[in-house]
mmCIF file of C-alpha atoms in Angstrom:
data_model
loop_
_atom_site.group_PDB
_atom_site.id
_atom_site.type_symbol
_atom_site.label_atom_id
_atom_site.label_comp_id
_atom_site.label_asym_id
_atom_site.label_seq_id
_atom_site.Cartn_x
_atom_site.Cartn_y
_atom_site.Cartn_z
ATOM 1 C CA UNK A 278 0.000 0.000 0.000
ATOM 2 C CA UNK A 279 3.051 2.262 0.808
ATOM 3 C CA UNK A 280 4.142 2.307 -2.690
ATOM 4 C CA UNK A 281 1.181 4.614 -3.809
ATOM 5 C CA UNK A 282 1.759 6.744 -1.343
ATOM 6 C CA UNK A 283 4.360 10.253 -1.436
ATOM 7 C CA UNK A 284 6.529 11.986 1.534
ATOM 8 C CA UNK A 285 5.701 15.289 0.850
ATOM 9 C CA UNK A 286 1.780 14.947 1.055
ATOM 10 C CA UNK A 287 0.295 15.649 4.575
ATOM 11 C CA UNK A 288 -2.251 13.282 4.127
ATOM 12 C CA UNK A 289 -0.278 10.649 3.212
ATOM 13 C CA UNK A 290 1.611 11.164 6.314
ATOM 14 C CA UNK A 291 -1.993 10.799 8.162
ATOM 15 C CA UNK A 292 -2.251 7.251 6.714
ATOM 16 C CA UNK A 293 1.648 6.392 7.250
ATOM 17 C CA UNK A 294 0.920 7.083 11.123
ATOM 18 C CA UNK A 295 3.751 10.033 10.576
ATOM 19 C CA UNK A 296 1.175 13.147 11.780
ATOM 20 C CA UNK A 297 -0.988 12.140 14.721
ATOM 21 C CA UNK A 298 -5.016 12.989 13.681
ATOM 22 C CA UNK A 299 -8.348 11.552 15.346
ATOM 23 C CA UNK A 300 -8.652 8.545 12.738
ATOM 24 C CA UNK A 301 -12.777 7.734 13.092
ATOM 25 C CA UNK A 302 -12.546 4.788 10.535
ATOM 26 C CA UNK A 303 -9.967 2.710 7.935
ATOM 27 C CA UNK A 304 -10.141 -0.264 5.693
ATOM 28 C CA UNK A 305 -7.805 -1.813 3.457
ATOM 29 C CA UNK A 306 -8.230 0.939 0.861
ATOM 30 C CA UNK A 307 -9.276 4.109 2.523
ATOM 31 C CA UNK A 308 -8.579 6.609 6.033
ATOM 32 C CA UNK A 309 -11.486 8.486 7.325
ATOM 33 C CA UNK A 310 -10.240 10.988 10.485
ATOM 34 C CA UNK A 311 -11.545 14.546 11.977
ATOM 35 C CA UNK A 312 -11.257 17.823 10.101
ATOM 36 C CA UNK A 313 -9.316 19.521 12.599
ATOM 37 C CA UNK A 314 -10.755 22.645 11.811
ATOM 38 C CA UNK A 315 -14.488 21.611 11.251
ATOM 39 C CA UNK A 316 -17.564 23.187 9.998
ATOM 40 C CA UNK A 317 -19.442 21.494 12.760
ATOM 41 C CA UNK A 318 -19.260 18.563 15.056
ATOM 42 C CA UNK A 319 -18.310 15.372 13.119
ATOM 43 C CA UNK A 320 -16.611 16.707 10.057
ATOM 44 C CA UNK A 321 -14.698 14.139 8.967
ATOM 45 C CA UNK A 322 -12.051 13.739 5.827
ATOM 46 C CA UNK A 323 -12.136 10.222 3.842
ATOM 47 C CA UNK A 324 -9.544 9.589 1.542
ATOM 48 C CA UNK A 325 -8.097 7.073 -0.557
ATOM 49 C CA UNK A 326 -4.446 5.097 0.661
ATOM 50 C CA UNK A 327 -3.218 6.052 -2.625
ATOM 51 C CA UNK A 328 -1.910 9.839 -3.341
ATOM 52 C CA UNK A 329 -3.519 11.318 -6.326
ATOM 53 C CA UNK A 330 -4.905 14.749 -6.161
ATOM 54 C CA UNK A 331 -8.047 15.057 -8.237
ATOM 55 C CA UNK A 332 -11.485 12.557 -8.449
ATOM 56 C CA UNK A 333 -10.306 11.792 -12.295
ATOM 57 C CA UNK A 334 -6.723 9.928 -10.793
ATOM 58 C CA UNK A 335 -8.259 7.725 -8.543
ATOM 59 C CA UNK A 336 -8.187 4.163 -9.545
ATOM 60 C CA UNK A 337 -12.138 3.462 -9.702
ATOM 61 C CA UNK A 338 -11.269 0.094 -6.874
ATOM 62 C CA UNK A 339 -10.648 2.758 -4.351
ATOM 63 C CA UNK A 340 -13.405 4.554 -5.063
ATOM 64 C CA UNK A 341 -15.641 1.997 -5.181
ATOM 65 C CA UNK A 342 -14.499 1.281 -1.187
ATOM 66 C CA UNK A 343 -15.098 5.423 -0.191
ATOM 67 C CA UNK A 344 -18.598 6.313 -0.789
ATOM 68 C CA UNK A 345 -19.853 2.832 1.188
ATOM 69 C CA UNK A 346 -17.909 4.151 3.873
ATOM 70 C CA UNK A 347 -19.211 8.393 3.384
ATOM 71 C CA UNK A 348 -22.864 6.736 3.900
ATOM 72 C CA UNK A 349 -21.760 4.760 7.338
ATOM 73 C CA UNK A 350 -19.737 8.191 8.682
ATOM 74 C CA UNK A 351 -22.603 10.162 8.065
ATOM 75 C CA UNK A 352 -24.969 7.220 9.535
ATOM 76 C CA UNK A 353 -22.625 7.864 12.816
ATOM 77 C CA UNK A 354 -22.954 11.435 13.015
ATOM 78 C CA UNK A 355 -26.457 10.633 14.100
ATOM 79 C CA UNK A 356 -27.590 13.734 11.659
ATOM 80 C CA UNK A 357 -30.333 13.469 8.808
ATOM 81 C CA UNK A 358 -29.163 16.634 7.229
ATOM 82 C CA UNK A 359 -25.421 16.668 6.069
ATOM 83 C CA UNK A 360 -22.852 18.065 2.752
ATOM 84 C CA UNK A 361 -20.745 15.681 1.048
ATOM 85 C CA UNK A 362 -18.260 18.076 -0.742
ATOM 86 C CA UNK A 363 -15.184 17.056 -2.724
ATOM 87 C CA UNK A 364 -12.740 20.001 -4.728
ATOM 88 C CA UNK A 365 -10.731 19.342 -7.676
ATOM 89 C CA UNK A 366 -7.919 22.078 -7.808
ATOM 90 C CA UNK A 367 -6.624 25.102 -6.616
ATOM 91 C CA UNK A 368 -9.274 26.999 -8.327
ATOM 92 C CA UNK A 369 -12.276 24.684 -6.947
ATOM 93 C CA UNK A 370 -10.812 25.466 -3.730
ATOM 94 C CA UNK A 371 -8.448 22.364 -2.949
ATOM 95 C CA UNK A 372 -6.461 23.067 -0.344
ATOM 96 C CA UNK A 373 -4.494 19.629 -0.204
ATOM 97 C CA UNK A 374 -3.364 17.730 -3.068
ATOM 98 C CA UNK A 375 -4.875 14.608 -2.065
ATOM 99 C CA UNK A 376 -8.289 13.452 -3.452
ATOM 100 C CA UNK A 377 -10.486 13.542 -0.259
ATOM 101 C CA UNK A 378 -14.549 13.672 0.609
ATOM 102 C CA UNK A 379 -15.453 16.561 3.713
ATOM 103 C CA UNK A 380 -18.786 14.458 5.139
ATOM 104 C CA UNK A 381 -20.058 17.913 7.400
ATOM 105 C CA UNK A 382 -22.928 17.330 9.345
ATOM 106 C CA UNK A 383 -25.738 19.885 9.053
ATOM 107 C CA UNK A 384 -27.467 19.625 12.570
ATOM 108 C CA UNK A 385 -29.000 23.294 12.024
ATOM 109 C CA UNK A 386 -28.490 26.490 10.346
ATOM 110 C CA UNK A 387 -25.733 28.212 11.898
ATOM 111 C CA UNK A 388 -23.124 24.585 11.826
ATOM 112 C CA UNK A 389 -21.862 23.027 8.868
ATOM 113 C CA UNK A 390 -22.306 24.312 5.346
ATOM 114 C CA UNK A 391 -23.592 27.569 4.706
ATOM 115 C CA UNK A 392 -25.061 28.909 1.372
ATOM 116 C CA UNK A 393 -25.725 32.350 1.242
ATOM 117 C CA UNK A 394 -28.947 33.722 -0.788
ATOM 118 C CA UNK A 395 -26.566 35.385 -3.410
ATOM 119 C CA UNK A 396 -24.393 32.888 -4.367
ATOM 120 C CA UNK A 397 -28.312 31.256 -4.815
ATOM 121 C CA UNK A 398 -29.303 33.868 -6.577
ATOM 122 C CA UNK A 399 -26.116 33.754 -8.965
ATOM 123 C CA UNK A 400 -26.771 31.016 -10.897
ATOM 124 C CA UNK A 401 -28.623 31.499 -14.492
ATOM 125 C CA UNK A 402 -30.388 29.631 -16.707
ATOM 126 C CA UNK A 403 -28.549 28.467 -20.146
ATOM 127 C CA UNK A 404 -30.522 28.956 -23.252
ATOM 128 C CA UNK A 405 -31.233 24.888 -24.462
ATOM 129 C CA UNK A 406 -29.137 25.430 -27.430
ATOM 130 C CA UNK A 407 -26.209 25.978 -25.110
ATOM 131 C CA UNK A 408 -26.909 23.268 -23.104
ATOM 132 C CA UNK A 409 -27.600 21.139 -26.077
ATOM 133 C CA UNK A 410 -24.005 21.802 -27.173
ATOM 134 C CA UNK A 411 -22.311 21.055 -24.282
ATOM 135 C CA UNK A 412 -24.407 18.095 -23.715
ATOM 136 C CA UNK A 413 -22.614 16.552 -26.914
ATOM 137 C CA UNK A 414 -19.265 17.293 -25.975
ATOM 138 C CA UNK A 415 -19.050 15.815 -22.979
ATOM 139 C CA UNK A 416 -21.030 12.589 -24.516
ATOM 140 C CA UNK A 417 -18.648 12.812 -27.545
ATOM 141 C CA UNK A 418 -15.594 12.526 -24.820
ATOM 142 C CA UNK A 419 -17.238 10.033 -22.670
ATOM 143 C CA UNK A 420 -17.370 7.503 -25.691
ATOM 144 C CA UNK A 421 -13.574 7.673 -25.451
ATOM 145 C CA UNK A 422 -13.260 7.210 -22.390
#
């Protein structure tokens, strides 16, 4: 498992047992520990044991083990309501270059997530045609995938 992992990554350090955290969960293929600076009580990190930093690097057999174990962390928060965010980037607002899920719990309006009304308010509708378009590229690059 140690192979797919790099010494410069904090998280990987986390898994290695190098940086101390509060580890909730881990199985073969995944780590799941507190946020240490949470949005509310029971945000919690999962992430892959193998470095890659965006959703599109992760080899699909350790993704297939992390969202099984999102729905059992948020089962344990004990909270109906709840985010499950993931960034890809600097400009998507990555912060570590490690693929990773936040699971926040959202017991009530003030904790966890919070949307305001004008980034609500920001989105706009696409004329069809538009959408249309982009609907075929995206199919166009999925049959190469």
């Amino acid at each position: 498992m140690a192979s797919h992992l790099i010494d410069s990554c904090i998280f990987c350090k986390i898994i290695k047992g190098e940086i101390p955290c509060f580890k909730v969960v881990e199985t073969d293929l995944s780590y799941a520990f507190l946020d240490i600076s949470p949005l509310a009580e029971g945000h919690t990190l999962i992430i892959p044991k193998y470095h890659s930093e965006r959703l599109d690097e992760v080899p699909d057999q350790y993704l297939v083990d992390i969202l099984p174990l999102a729905k059992k962390i948020a089962l344990s928060t004990g909270h109906a309501n709840y985010n499950l965010l993931q960034n890809n980037g600097k400009k998507a607002f990555q912060h570590v270059p490690h693929f990773h899920l936040h699971l926040i719990p959202k017991p009530n309006l003030e904790d966890g997530m919070i949307f305001r009304e004008e980034d609500v308010a920001r989105k706009v509708e696409r004329p069809k045609d538009e959408l249309a378009k982009t609907l075929e590229k995206m199919k166009e690059a999925l049959s190469k995938l």
